[in-house]
Amino acid sequence: RRQRQMCIRDSNGAVYTGEIKGRKPNGKGKTVFKNGDVYEGEYVKGKREGYGTYMFPDGEKYEGQWFQDQQHGRGIYYFMNNNRYDGMWFQDYQHGKGTMYYYNGDIYEGDWVNDKREGQGTYTWKNGSKYVGSWKNDKKDGKGTLTWNDGSKYDGEWKNDVRDGKGTFEYANGDKYVGAVSYTHLTL
């Protein structure tokens, strides 16, 4: 049985055009919200569910999977500052495996929890320097290795984005320092 096409205006001023079932969006459709947001995609029983694209007036956009009106599953978010996140979402948060392509050419690939880098991940700077290791609350934390683009390398413990604890620093010329490091700020 074919679903009916219809245009509906809700009490908040949003206009939906598309397939309906039982007076609710169901199937493919498009909603233009009063604030200028636009969603085009799949609906189930009145909620965004399945695949769809949500566009904001400022140029930000989400393309991907939805469940119960939330970004949920695999999706790509295009940020206003030209960052782009491609990965897993859980209830509107970057959560699970994902890659952030930063506007400046840097890339982070790894684990996310509630929009923050958390777990294991690799951050590669545009200049070739690379950190591979643990993250907590969006910062380098735990075991990790930072290799600078000149070949020097630190392998050891990190806390709150800085080298802290036991580690080995290997200079580009091959010299090594092994021992404890405390709150040494890094410059790239």
PDB file of C-alpha atoms in Angstrom:
ATOM      1  CA  ARG A   1       0.000   0.000   0.000  1.00  0.00           C
ATOM      2  CA  ARG A   2       1.380   3.415  -0.977  1.00  0.00           C
ATOM      3  CA  GLN A   3       1.817   6.042   1.675  1.00  0.00           C
ATOM      4  CA  ARG A   4       0.130   9.376   1.177  1.00  0.00           C
ATOM      5  CA  GLN A   5       2.087  12.544   0.434  1.00  0.00           C
ATOM      6  CA  MET A   6       1.075  15.533   2.512  1.00  0.00           C
ATOM      7  CA  CYS A   7       2.131  18.947   3.774  1.00  0.00           C
ATOM      8  CA  ILE A   8       1.741  19.542   7.531  1.00  0.00           C
ATOM      9  CA  ARG A   9       2.447  22.669   9.619  1.00  0.00           C
ATOM     10  CA  ASP A  10       2.940  21.946  13.323  1.00  0.00           C
ATOM     11  CA  SER A  11       2.233  24.209  16.313  1.00  0.00           C
ATOM     12  CA  ASN A  12       5.899  25.359  16.361  1.00  0.00           C
ATOM     13  CA  GLY A  13       5.720  26.635  12.789  1.00  0.00           C
ATOM     14  CA  ALA A  14       7.680  23.752  11.219  1.00  0.00           C
ATOM     15  CA  VAL A  15       6.483  22.619   7.797  1.00  0.00           C
ATOM     16  CA  TYR A  16       6.729  18.940   6.839  1.00  0.00           C
ATOM     17  CA  THR A  17       6.274  17.727   3.281  1.00  0.00           C
ATOM     18  CA  GLY A  18       6.348  14.028   2.547  1.00  0.00           C
ATOM     19  CA  GLU A  19       4.933  10.624   3.286  1.00  0.00           C
ATOM     20  CA  ILE A  20       2.612  10.190   6.270  1.00  0.00           C
ATOM     21  CA  LYS A  21       0.919   7.412   8.146  1.00  0.00           C
ATOM     22  CA  GLY A  22      -1.712   8.084  10.789  1.00  0.00           C
ATOM     23  CA  ARG A  23      -1.191  11.884  10.573  1.00  0.00           C
ATOM     24  CA  LYS A  24       2.535  11.565  11.346  1.00  0.00           C
ATOM     25  CA  PRO A  25       5.578  11.770   9.103  1.00  0.00           C
ATOM     26  CA  ASN A  26       6.451   8.216   8.095  1.00  0.00           C
ATOM     27  CA  GLY A  27       8.770   7.336   5.225  1.00  0.00           C
ATOM     28  CA  LYS A  28      10.674   9.942   3.219  1.00  0.00           C
ATOM     29  CA  GLY A  29      10.078  13.614   3.890  1.00  0.00           C
ATOM     30  CA  LYS A  30      11.420  17.086   4.525  1.00  0.00           C
ATOM     31  CA  THR A  31      10.869  19.438   7.458  1.00  0.00           C
ATOM     32  CA  VAL A  32      11.694  23.148   7.361  1.00  0.00           C
ATOM     33  CA  PHE A  33      11.801  24.478  10.916  1.00  0.00           C
ATOM     34  CA  LYS A  34      10.866  28.017  11.933  1.00  0.00           C
ATOM     35  CA  ASN A  35      14.515  28.800  12.895  1.00  0.00           C
ATOM     36  CA  GLY A  36      15.720  27.875   9.383  1.00  0.00           C
ATOM     37  CA  ASP A  37      16.949  24.342  10.150  1.00  0.00           C
ATOM     38  CA  VAL A  38      16.069  21.755   7.491  1.00  0.00           C
ATOM     39  CA  TYR A  39      15.877  17.967   7.827  1.00  0.00           C
ATOM     40  CA  GLU A  40      15.456  15.779   4.785  1.00  0.00           C
ATOM     41  CA  GLY A  41      15.322  12.034   5.128  1.00  0.00           C
ATOM     42  CA  GLU A  42      13.504   9.136   6.687  1.00  0.00           C
ATOM     43  CA  TYR A  43      10.857   9.204   9.418  1.00  0.00           C
ATOM     44  CA  VAL A  44       9.237   6.489  11.518  1.00  0.00           C
ATOM     45  CA  LYS A  45       6.072   7.340  13.475  1.00  0.00           C
ATOM     46  CA  GLY A  46       6.817  11.076  13.402  1.00  0.00           C
ATOM     47  CA  LYS A  47      10.492  10.843  14.452  1.00  0.00           C
ATOM     48  CA  ARG A  48      13.679  11.211  12.403  1.00  0.00           C
ATOM     49  CA  GLU A  49      14.795   7.605  12.022  1.00  0.00           C
ATOM     50  CA  GLY A  50      16.902   5.867   9.378  1.00  0.00           C
ATOM     51  CA  TYR A  51      19.090   7.975   7.068  1.00  0.00           C
ATOM     52  CA  GLY A  52      18.811  11.735   6.769  1.00  0.00           C
ATOM     53  CA  THR A  53      20.518  15.099   6.414  1.00  0.00           C
ATOM     54  CA  TYR A  54      20.041  17.932   8.922  1.00  0.00           C
ATOM     55  CA  MET A  55      21.222  21.398   7.813  1.00  0.00           C
ATOM     56  CA  PHE A  56      21.628  24.451  10.024  1.00  0.00           C
ATOM     57  CA  PRO A  57      21.353  28.066   8.773  1.00  0.00           C
ATOM     58  CA  ASP A  58      25.011  28.717   9.752  1.00  0.00           C
ATOM     59  CA  GLY A  59      26.211  26.064   7.275  1.00  0.00           C
ATOM     60  CA  GLU A  60      26.748  23.192   9.701  1.00  0.00           C
ATOM     61  CA  LYS A  61      25.344  19.875   8.537  1.00  0.00           C
ATOM     62  CA  TYR A  62      24.896  16.271   9.697  1.00  0.00           C
ATOM     63  CA  GLU A  63      24.489  13.434   7.197  1.00  0.00           C
ATOM     64  CA  GLY A  64      23.881   9.979   8.545  1.00  0.00           C
ATOM     65  CA  GLN A  65      21.843   7.650  10.653  1.00  0.00           C
ATOM     66  CA  TRP A  66      19.098   8.733  13.049  1.00  0.00           C
ATOM     67  CA  PHE A  67      17.129   7.020  15.798  1.00  0.00           C
ATOM     68  CA  GLN A  68      14.284   8.615  17.778  1.00  0.00           C
ATOM     69  CA  ASP A  69      15.113  12.166  16.511  1.00  0.00           C
ATOM     70  CA  GLN A  70      18.805  11.856  17.495  1.00  0.00           C
ATOM     71  CA  GLN A  71      22.041  11.483  15.551  1.00  0.00           C
ATOM     72  CA  HIS A  72      22.676   7.828  16.263  1.00  0.00           C
ATOM     73  CA  GLY A  73      24.784   5.315  14.316  1.00  0.00           C
ATOM     74  CA  ARG A  74      27.234   6.246  11.568  1.00  0.00           C
ATOM     75  CA  GLY A  75      27.344   9.844  10.365  1.00  0.00           C
ATOM     76  CA  ILE A  76      29.373  12.798   9.157  1.00  0.00           C
ATOM     77  CA  TYR A  77      29.139  16.232  10.773  1.00  0.00           C
ATOM     78  CA  TYR A  78      30.427  19.288   8.916  1.00  0.00           C
ATOM     79  CA  PHE A  79      31.288  22.085  11.361  1.00  0.00           C
ATOM     80  CA  MET A  80      31.116  25.807  10.622  1.00  0.00           C
ATOM     81  CA  ASN A  81      34.892  26.143  11.208  1.00  0.00           C
ATOM     82  CA  ASN A  82      35.514  23.518   8.451  1.00  0.00           C
ATOM     83  CA  ASN A  83      36.293  20.651  10.856  1.00  0.00           C
ATOM     84  CA  ARG A  84      34.627  17.398   9.796  1.00  0.00           C
ATOM     85  CA  TYR A  85      33.818  14.397  12.017  1.00  0.00           C
ATOM     86  CA  ASP A  86      33.212  11.054  10.321  1.00  0.00           C
ATOM     87  CA  GLY A  87      32.280   8.221  12.642  1.00  0.00           C
ATOM     88  CA  MET A  88      29.914   6.786  15.197  1.00  0.00           C
ATOM     89  CA  TRP A  89      27.238   8.695  17.111  1.00  0.00           C
ATOM     90  CA  PHE A  90      25.260   7.808  20.212  1.00  0.00           C
ATOM     91  CA  GLN A  91      22.251   9.938  21.200  1.00  0.00           C
ATOM     92  CA  ASP A  92      23.548  13.124  19.475  1.00  0.00           C
ATOM     93  CA  TYR A  93      27.168  12.697  20.701  1.00  0.00           C
ATOM     94  CA  GLN A  94      30.340  11.711  18.844  1.00  0.00           C
ATOM     95  CA  HIS A  95      30.759   8.364  20.570  1.00  0.00           C
ATOM     96  CA  GLY A  96      32.687   5.258  19.490  1.00  0.00           C
ATOM     97  CA  LYS A  97      35.209   5.065  16.649  1.00  0.00           C
ATOM     98  CA  GLY A  98      35.593   8.192  14.580  1.00  0.00           C
ATOM     99  CA  THR A  99      37.903  10.520  12.699  1.00  0.00           C
ATOM    100  CA  MET A 100      38.056  14.300  13.072  1.00  0.00           C
ATOM    101  CA  TYR A 101      39.570  16.166  10.129  1.00  0.00           C
ATOM    102  CA  TYR A 102      40.596  19.555  11.500  1.00  0.00           C
ATOM    103  CA  TYR A 103      40.454  22.681   9.323  1.00  0.00           C
ATOM    104  CA  ASN A 104      44.219  23.219   9.792  1.00  0.00           C
ATOM    105  CA  GLY A 105      45.144  19.822   8.292  1.00  0.00           C
ATOM    106  CA  ASP A 106      45.524  17.878  11.583  1.00  0.00           C
ATOM    107  CA  ILE A 107      43.688  14.548  11.951  1.00  0.00           C
ATOM    108  CA  TYR A 108      42.564  12.547  14.994  1.00  0.00           C
ATOM    109  CA  GLU A 109      41.501   8.947  14.492  1.00  0.00           C
ATOM    110  CA  GLY A 110      40.323   6.844  17.401  1.00  0.00           C
ATOM    111  CA  ASP A 111      37.889   6.552  20.270  1.00  0.00           C
ATOM    112  CA  TRP A 112      35.338   9.183  21.296  1.00  0.00           C
ATOM    113  CA  VAL A 113      33.088   9.482  24.356  1.00  0.00           C
ATOM    114  CA  ASN A 114      30.449  12.255  24.563  1.00  0.00           C
ATOM    115  CA  ASP A 115      32.118  14.490  21.908  1.00  0.00           C
ATOM    116  CA  LYS A 116      35.597  14.128  23.491  1.00  0.00           C
ATOM    117  CA  ARG A 117      38.689  12.115  22.534  1.00  0.00           C
ATOM    118  CA  GLU A 118      38.742   9.290  25.070  1.00  0.00           C
ATOM    119  CA  GLY A 119      40.411   5.858  24.935  1.00  0.00           C
ATOM    120  CA  GLN A 120      42.964   4.960  22.269  1.00  0.00           C
ATOM    121  CA  GLY A 121      43.704   7.289  19.383  1.00  0.00           C
ATOM    122  CA  THR A 122      46.205   8.748  16.954  1.00  0.00           C
ATOM    123  CA  TYR A 123      46.600  12.491  16.430  1.00  0.00           C
ATOM    124  CA  THR A 124      48.642  13.482  13.370  1.00  0.00           C
ATOM    125  CA  TRP A 125      49.685  17.100  12.943  1.00  0.00           C
ATOM    126  CA  LYS A 126      49.867  18.644   9.493  1.00  0.00           C
ATOM    127  CA  ASN A 127      53.656  19.008   9.944  1.00  0.00           C
ATOM    128  CA  GLY A 128      54.075  15.204  10.284  1.00  0.00           C
ATOM    129  CA  SER A 129      54.383  14.951  14.070  1.00  0.00           C
ATOM    130  CA  LYS A 130      52.241  12.142  15.525  1.00  0.00           C
ATOM    131  CA  TYR A 131      50.918  11.037  18.914  1.00  0.00           C
ATOM    132  CA  VAL A 132      49.715   7.448  19.359  1.00  0.00           C
ATOM    133  CA  GLY A 133      48.269   6.452  22.719  1.00  0.00           C
ATOM    134  CA  SER A 134      45.709   7.022  25.446  1.00  0.00           C
ATOM    135  CA  TRP A 135      43.319   9.952  25.719  1.00  0.00           C
ATOM    136  CA  LYS A 136      41.117  11.135  28.551  1.00  0.00           C
ATOM    137  CA  ASN A 137      38.670  14.048  28.481  1.00  0.00           C
ATOM    138  CA  ASP A 138      40.050  15.322  25.134  1.00  0.00           C
ATOM    139  CA  LYS A 139      43.707  15.294  26.348  1.00  0.00           C
ATOM    140  CA  LYS A 140      46.721  12.996  26.076  1.00  0.00           C
ATOM    141  CA  ASP A 141      46.594  10.899  29.256  1.00  0.00           C
ATOM    142  CA  GLY A 142      48.142   7.507  30.107  1.00  0.00           C
ATOM    143  CA  LYS A 143      50.657   5.639  27.926  1.00  0.00           C
ATOM    144  CA  GLY A 144      51.572   7.245  24.637  1.00  0.00           C
ATOM    145  CA  THR A 145      54.272   7.992  22.099  1.00  0.00           C
ATOM    146  CA  LEU A 146      54.826  11.360  20.453  1.00  0.00           C
ATOM    147  CA  THR A 147      57.147  11.378  17.455  1.00  0.00           C
ATOM    148  CA  TRP A 148      58.117  14.837  16.238  1.00  0.00           C
ATOM    149  CA  ASN A 149      58.666  15.557  12.573  1.00  0.00           C
ATOM    150  CA  ASP A 150      62.457  15.879  13.203  1.00  0.00           C
ATOM    151  CA  GLY A 151      62.579  12.222  14.334  1.00  0.00           C
ATOM    152  CA  SER A 152      62.867  12.844  18.081  1.00  0.00           C
ATOM    153  CA  LYS A 153      60.454  10.812  20.181  1.00  0.00           C
ATOM    154  CA  TYR A 154      58.947  10.562  23.665  1.00  0.00           C
ATOM    155  CA  ASP A 155      57.487   7.229  24.751  1.00  0.00           C
ATOM    156  CA  GLY A 156      55.973   7.142  28.200  1.00  0.00           C
ATOM    157  CA  GLU A 157      53.345   8.475  30.552  1.00  0.00           C
ATOM    158  CA  TRP A 158      51.146  11.514  29.976  1.00  0.00           C
ATOM    159  CA  LYS A 159      48.813  13.457  32.228  1.00  0.00           C
ATOM    160  CA  ASN A 160      46.472  16.263  31.186  1.00  0.00           C
ATOM    161  CA  ASP A 161      48.182  16.762  27.776  1.00  0.00           C
ATOM    162  CA  VAL A 162      51.773  16.914  29.103  1.00  0.00           C
ATOM    163  CA  ARG A 163      54.582  14.390  29.654  1.00  0.00           C
ATOM    164  CA  ASP A 164      54.367  13.253  33.255  1.00  0.00           C
ATOM    165  CA  GLY A 165      55.866  10.178  34.909  1.00  0.00           C
ATOM    166  CA  LYS A 166      58.200   7.533  33.535  1.00  0.00           C
ATOM    167  CA  GLY A 167      59.292   7.782  29.954  1.00  0.00           C
ATOM    168  CA  THR A 168      62.055   7.657  27.378  1.00  0.00           C
ATOM    169  CA  PHE A 169      63.020  10.651  25.304  1.00  0.00           C
ATOM    170  CA  GLU A 170      64.987   9.816  22.181  1.00  0.00           C
ATOM    171  CA  TYR A 171      66.690  12.706  20.435  1.00  0.00           C
ATOM    172  CA  ALA A 172      66.909  12.918  16.637  1.00  0.00           C
ATOM    173  CA  ASN A 173      70.659  12.145  16.877  1.00  0.00           C
ATOM    174  CA  GLY A 174      69.974   8.868  18.740  1.00  0.00           C
ATOM    175  CA  ASP A 175      70.817  10.053  22.286  1.00  0.00           C
ATOM    176  CA  LYS A 176      68.350   8.835  24.928  1.00  0.00           C
ATOM    177  CA  TYR A 177      67.076  10.033  28.263  1.00  0.00           C
ATOM    178  CA  VAL A 178      65.285   7.429  30.383  1.00  0.00           C
ATOM    179  CA  GLY A 179      63.620   8.447  33.638  1.00  0.00           C
ATOM    180  CA  ALA A 180      60.912  10.496  35.237  1.00  0.00           C
ATOM    181  CA  VAL A 181      59.491  13.587  33.597  1.00  0.00           C
ATOM    182  CA  SER A 182      57.198  16.037  35.304  1.00  0.00           C
ATOM    183  CA  TYR A 183      55.021  18.664  33.635  1.00  0.00           C
ATOM    184  CA  THR A 184      57.212  19.413  30.634  1.00  0.00           C
ATOM    185  CA  HIS A 185      55.217  21.454  28.146  1.00  0.00           C
ATOM    186  CA  LEU A 186      55.437  20.437  24.523  1.00  0.00           C
ATOM    187  CA  THR A 187      55.789  22.683  21.545  1.00  0.00           C
ATOM    188  CA  LEU A 188      55.253  21.441  18.036  1.00  0.00           C
TER     189      LEU A 188
END
